[in-house]
């Protein structure tokens, strides 16, 4: 469905000669190359490294021939004017990165339904992100040390520190259909938040890779409390303003954070120490 939205003639106000579509396929088992040869002959296919979304996107970027790299997730549905709206911003020579909007109008108010939503910008998610190729190559693409998630958020921080100018294109929209999780998947997603501590290390927050067990434990506890307190305050503030469309879902997630804190903090500390061992001996961010 994503590729059908990008087919020649489906993207309005832009010529099919002005863009190419590349699929980097990280499938385990059956890959998409055969199906693409049957129905999507205009798509360039490549087998991805299977080391997470960052390296996979880097592989696709190396195949690209254009001046701009436009990233979209395979479970997103681009608007019919998506590329045309992005193209407007690329005419500004001072712009380096264009962050598009991500909508999920069908997202239910339930904790087992999930979808990324970005209607205000400053998220940096690659479900809808356009990067000037020269900048992407100069910065070395996405960091392969973040194989699970947050490679785009780390690139967001790193590129801004390098002086890149970001703009938010609220009119360049992709829809992200919601996905329903089982309770087991919900538990796995809760534990997968360990990525936060590699992200902190990569962005230079908290003690560095040389920190010992006690400093690392203190950083885990303090950073989680700060994060949970900030998220809870934003929830209370938005509820007071009537700005939270998914109240039950957000309340449940904040309750999960606080109730499971005594269990999650030691688990995340173990991973924080693993990440530090992985990064020791490397240059400081």
GROMACS .gro file of N, CA and C in nm, residues 140-226:
model
  261
  140UNK      N    1   2.791   1.097   0.822
  140UNK     CA    2   2.804   0.952   0.830
  140UNK      C    3   2.675   0.876   0.845
  141UNK      N    4   2.562   0.940   0.816
  141UNK     CA    5   2.434   0.872   0.821
  141UNK      C    6   2.388   0.844   0.963
  142UNK      N    7   2.307   0.740   0.977
  142UNK     CA    8   2.252   0.703   1.108
  142UNK      C    9   2.353   0.616   1.183
  143UNK      N   10   2.351   0.630   1.314
  143UNK     CA   11   2.447   0.561   1.400
  143UNK      C   12   2.410   0.413   1.412
  144UNK      N   13   2.500   0.321   1.373
  144UNK     CA   14   2.469   0.177   1.381
  144UNK      C   15   2.467   0.122   1.523
  145UNK      N   16   2.513   0.200   1.621
  145UNK     CA   17   2.510   0.153   1.760
  145UNK      C   18   2.371   0.161   1.821
  146UNK      N   19   2.274   0.213   1.745
  146UNK     CA   20   2.135   0.219   1.791
  146UNK      C   21   2.052   0.128   1.701
  147UNK      N   22   2.067  -0.005   1.715
  147UNK     CA   23   2.005  -0.097   1.620
  147UNK      C   24   1.856  -0.119   1.641
  148UNK      N   25   1.803  -0.080   1.758
  148UNK     CA   26   1.662  -0.108   1.786
  148UNK      C   27   1.571   0.008   1.747
  149UNK      N   28   1.608   0.127   1.789
  149UNK     CA   29   1.530   0.247   1.761
  149UNK      C   30   1.610   0.369   1.803
  150UNK      N   31   1.558   0.488   1.779
  150UNK     CA   32   1.618   0.615   1.820
  150UNK      C   33   1.738   0.656   1.737
  151UNK      N   34   1.770   0.582   1.632
  151UNK     CA   35   1.879   0.626   1.544
  151UNK      C   36   1.843   0.758   1.476
  152UNK      N   37   1.714   0.778   1.452
  152UNK     CA   38   1.671   0.904   1.390
  152UNK      C   39   1.676   1.019   1.491
  153UNK      N   40   1.640   0.993   1.617
  153UNK     CA   41   1.647   1.095   1.720
  153UNK      C   42   1.791   1.136   1.747
  154UNK      N   43   1.882   1.039   1.744
  154UNK     CA   44   2.023   1.071   1.762
  154UNK      C   45   2.075   1.154   1.646
  155UNK      N   46   2.031   1.122   1.523
  155UNK     CA   47   2.071   1.201   1.407
  155UNK      C   48   2.016   1.343   1.419
  156UNK      N   49   1.895   1.355   1.473
  156UNK     CA   50   1.834   1.485   1.496
  156UNK      C   51   1.925   1.572   1.583
  157UNK      N   52   1.970   1.517   1.694
  157UNK     CA   53   2.056   1.591   1.787
  157UNK      C   54   2.190   1.622   1.722
  158UNK      N   55   2.251   1.520   1.661
  158UNK     CA   56   2.385   1.536   1.605
  158UNK      C   57   2.387   1.636   1.491
  159UNK      N   58   2.286   1.632   1.406
  159UNK     CA   59   2.284   1.724   1.292
  159UNK      C   60   2.264   1.869   1.337
  160UNK      N   61   2.181   1.890   1.438
  160UNK     CA   62   2.161   2.026   1.487
  160UNK      C   63   2.287   2.080   1.553
  161UNK      N   64   2.359   1.992   1.624
  161UNK     CA   65   2.486   2.036   1.682
  161UNK      C   66   2.588   2.070   1.574
  162UNK      N   67   2.573   2.009   1.457
  162UNK     CA   68   2.662   2.038   1.345
  162UNK      C   69   2.619   2.161   1.267
  163UNK      N   70   2.510   2.225   1.310
  163UNK     CA   71   2.465   2.348   1.246
  163UNK      C   72   2.360   2.330   1.139
  164UNK      N   73   2.304   2.211   1.124
  164UNK     CA   74   2.202   2.188   1.022
  164UNK      C   75   2.074   2.265   1.056
  165UNK      N   76   2.010   2.317   0.953
  165UNK     CA   77   1.883   2.388   0.971
  165UNK      C   78   1.767   2.296   0.940
  166UNK      N   79   1.681   2.276   1.038
  166UNK     CA   80   1.562   2.193   1.024
  166UNK      C   81   1.439   2.282   1.005
  167UNK      N   82   1.345   2.233   0.924
  167UNK     CA   83   1.215   2.298   0.913
  167UNK      C   84   1.108   2.190   0.927
  168UNK      N   85   0.994   2.229   0.981
  168UNK     CA   86   0.882   2.136   0.994
  168UNK      C   87   0.780   2.165   0.885
  169UNK      N   88   0.751   2.064   0.805
  169UNK     CA   89   0.655   2.076   0.694
  169UNK      C   90   0.524   2.011   0.737
  170UNK      N   91   0.436   2.089   0.797
  170UNK     CA   92   0.309   2.036   0.846
  170UNK      C   93   0.219   1.989   0.733
  171UNK      N   94   0.243   2.039   0.610
  171UNK     CA   95   0.159   2.003   0.497
  171UNK      C   96   0.212   1.883   0.419
  172UNK      N   97   0.330   1.833   0.455
  172UNK     CA   98   0.385   1.712   0.392
  172UNK      C   99   0.354   1.595   0.484
  173UNK      N  100   0.244   1.525   0.455
  173UNK     CA  101   0.183   1.434   0.552
  173UNK      C  102   0.193   1.288   0.508
  174UNK      N  103   0.226   1.202   0.604
  174UNK     CA  104   0.205   1.059   0.587
  174UNK      C  105   0.113   1.012   0.699
  175UNK      N  106   0.031   0.914   0.667
  175UNK     CA  107  -0.056   0.854   0.768
  175UNK      C  108   0.008   0.726   0.817
  176UNK      N  109   0.011   0.709   0.948
  176UNK     CA  110   0.064   0.587   1.008
  176UNK      C  111  -0.051   0.509   1.069
  177UNK      N  112  -0.103   0.406   1.001
  177UNK     CA  113  -0.214   0.329   1.058
  177UNK      C  114  -0.174   0.270   1.194
  178UNK      N  115  -0.265   0.269   1.290
  178UNK     CA  116  -0.231   0.216   1.422
  178UNK      C  117  -0.212   0.065   1.418
  179UNK      N  118  -0.132   0.017   1.512
  179UNK     CA  119  -0.103  -0.126   1.523
  179UNK      C  120  -0.146  -0.173   1.661
  180UNK      N  121  -0.217  -0.287   1.664
  180UNK     CA  122  -0.261  -0.341   1.793
  180UNK      C  123  -0.159  -0.440   1.844
  181UNK      N  124  -0.119  -0.424   1.969
  181UNK     CA  125  -0.026  -0.514   2.033
  181UNK      C  126  -0.100  -0.613   2.123
  182UNK      N  127  -0.039  -0.728   2.144
  182UNK     CA  128  -0.085  -0.818   2.250
  182UNK      C  129  -0.023  -0.768   2.381
  183UNK      N  130  -0.069  -0.821   2.492
  183UNK     CA  131  -0.009  -0.782   2.619
  183UNK      C  132   0.137  -0.824   2.626
  184UNK      N  133   0.169  -0.937   2.562
  184UNK     CA  134   0.310  -0.980   2.560
  184UNK      C  135   0.394  -0.880   2.482
  185UNK      N  136   0.344  -0.836   2.367
  185UNK     CA  137   0.416  -0.736   2.290
  185UNK      C  138   0.428  -0.604   2.366
  186UNK      N  139   0.323  -0.570   2.439
  186UNK     CA  140   0.327  -0.448   2.521
  186UNK      C  141   0.439  -0.458   2.625
  187UNK      N  142   0.452  -0.576   2.686
  187UNK     CA  143   0.560  -0.597   2.783
  187UNK      C  144   0.697  -0.585   2.718
  188UNK      N  145   0.711  -0.642   2.598
  188UNK     CA  146   0.839  -0.632   2.528
  188UNK      C  147   0.873  -0.488   2.494
  189UNK      N  148   0.772  -0.411   2.452
  189UNK     CA  149   0.795  -0.271   2.420
  189UNK      C  150   0.836  -0.193   2.545
  190UNK      N  151   0.779  -0.228   2.659
  190UNK     CA  152   0.817  -0.163   2.785
  190UNK      C  153   0.964  -0.189   2.816
  191UNK      N  154   1.008  -0.313   2.799
  191UNK     CA  155   1.148  -0.346   2.827
  191UNK      C  156   1.241  -0.290   2.720
  192UNK      N  157   1.191  -0.272   2.601
  192UNK     CA  158   1.275  -0.223   2.491
  192UNK      C  159   1.314  -0.078   2.510
  193UNK      N  160   1.254  -0.012   2.608
  193UNK     CA  161   1.291   0.126   2.635
  193UNK      C  162   1.436   0.138   2.682
  194UNK      N  163   1.505   0.027   2.696
  194UNK     CA  164   1.648   0.031   2.728
  194UNK      C  165   1.727   0.115   2.627
  195UNK      N  166   1.673   0.132   2.505
  195UNK     CA  167   1.741   0.213   2.405
  195UNK      C  168   1.768   0.353   2.455
  196UNK      N  169   1.686   0.401   2.548
  196UNK     CA  170   1.699   0.538   2.598
  196UNK      C  171   1.840   0.563   2.654
  197UNK      N  172   1.901   0.461   2.712
  197UNK     CA  173   2.029   0.479   2.779
  197UNK      C  174   2.146   0.474   2.680
  198UNK      N  175   2.133   0.404   2.570
  198UNK     CA  176   2.231   0.418   2.463
  198UNK      C  177   2.216   0.554   2.397
  199UNK      N  178   2.094   0.597   2.379
  199UNK     CA  179   2.069   0.729   2.322
  199UNK      C  180   2.132   0.838   2.408
  200UNK      N  181   2.118   0.830   2.538
  200UNK     CA  182   2.179   0.927   2.628
  200UNK      C  183   2.331   0.927   2.615
  201UNK      N  184   2.388   0.809   2.606
  201UNK     CA  185   2.533   0.801   2.591
  201UNK      C  186   2.578   0.864   2.459
  202UNK      N  187   2.505   0.834   2.353
  202UNK     CA  188   2.543   0.882   2.221
  202UNK      C  189   2.527   1.033   2.208
  203UNK      N  190   2.436   1.091   2.283
  203UNK     CA  191   2.413   1.235   2.274
  203UNK      C  192   2.486   1.311   2.386
  204UNK      N  193   2.569   1.240   2.463
  204UNK     CA  194   2.651   1.306   2.564
  204UNK      C  195   2.577   1.350   2.687
  205UNK      N  196   2.466   1.284   2.721
  205UNK     CA  197   2.389   1.318   2.840
  205UNK      C  198   2.427   1.224   2.954
  206UNK      N  199   2.446   1.279   3.073
  206UNK     CA  200   2.481   1.197   3.186
  206UNK      C  201   2.628   1.158   3.183
  207UNK      N  202   2.671   1.073   3.278
  207UNK     CA  203   2.811   1.030   3.279
  207UNK      C  204   2.844   0.949   3.154
  208UNK      N  205   2.967   0.958   3.110
  208UNK     CA  206   3.008   0.894   2.986
  208UNK      C  207   3.031   0.745   3.000
  209UNK      N  208   3.091   0.689   2.895
  209UNK     CA  209   3.111   0.544   2.889
  209UNK      C  210   3.204   0.492   2.997
  210UNK      N  211   3.289   0.579   3.054
  210UNK     CA  212   3.385   0.534   3.155
  210UNK      C  213   3.325   0.530   3.295
  211UNK      N  214   3.202   0.572   3.310
  211UNK     CA  215   3.139   0.577   3.444
  211UNK      C  216   3.127   0.438   3.503
  212UNK      N  217   3.144   0.430   3.635
  212UNK     CA  218   3.133   0.303   3.704
  212UNK      C  219   2.990   0.267   3.737
  213UNK      N  220   2.975   0.157   3.812
  213UNK     CA  221   2.842   0.104   3.840
  213UNK      C  222   2.756   0.199   3.923
  214UNK      N  223   2.816   0.264   4.022
  214UNK     CA  224   2.738   0.351   4.111
  214UNK      C  225   2.691   0.476   4.036
  215UNK      N  226   2.782   0.540   3.962
  215UNK     CA  227   2.741   0.659   3.886
  215UNK      C  228   2.638   0.623   3.780
  216UNK      N  229   2.655   0.507   3.720
  216UNK     CA  230   2.560   0.464   3.619
  216UNK      C  231   2.422   0.439   3.681
  217UNK      N  232   2.419   0.375   3.797
  217UNK     CA  233   2.292   0.349   3.865
  217UNK      C  234   2.223   0.480   3.902
  218UNK      N  235   2.301   0.575   3.954
  218UNK     CA  236   2.244   0.706   3.990
  218UNK      C  237   2.186   0.775   3.867
  219UNK      N  238   2.258   0.767   3.755
  219UNK     CA  239   2.210   0.830   3.632
  219UNK      C  240   2.080   0.766   3.584
  220UNK      N  241   2.070   0.635   3.594
  220UNK     CA  242   1.949   0.566   3.551
  220UNK      C  243   1.831   0.612   3.636
  221UNK      N  244   1.847   0.614   3.767
  221UNK     CA  245   1.737   0.651   3.857
  221UNK      C  246   1.696   0.796   3.833
  222UNK      N  247   1.792   0.886   3.830
  222UNK     CA  248   1.760   1.029   3.817
  222UNK      C  249   1.699   1.058   3.679
  223UNK      N  250   1.755   1.001   3.574
  223UNK     CA  251   1.703   1.030   3.440
  223UNK      C  252   1.563   0.976   3.421
  224UNK      N  253   1.534   0.858   3.478
  224UNK     CA  254   1.398   0.804   3.469
  224UNK      C  255   1.299   0.890   3.547
  225UNK      N  256   1.338   0.932   3.668
  225UNK     CA  257   1.248   1.016   3.748
  225UNK      C  258   1.221   1.148   3.677
  226UNK      N  259   1.325   1.208   3.619
  226UNK     CA  260   1.306   1.333   3.545
  226UNK      C  261   1.214   1.312   3.425
   0.00000   0.00000   0.00000
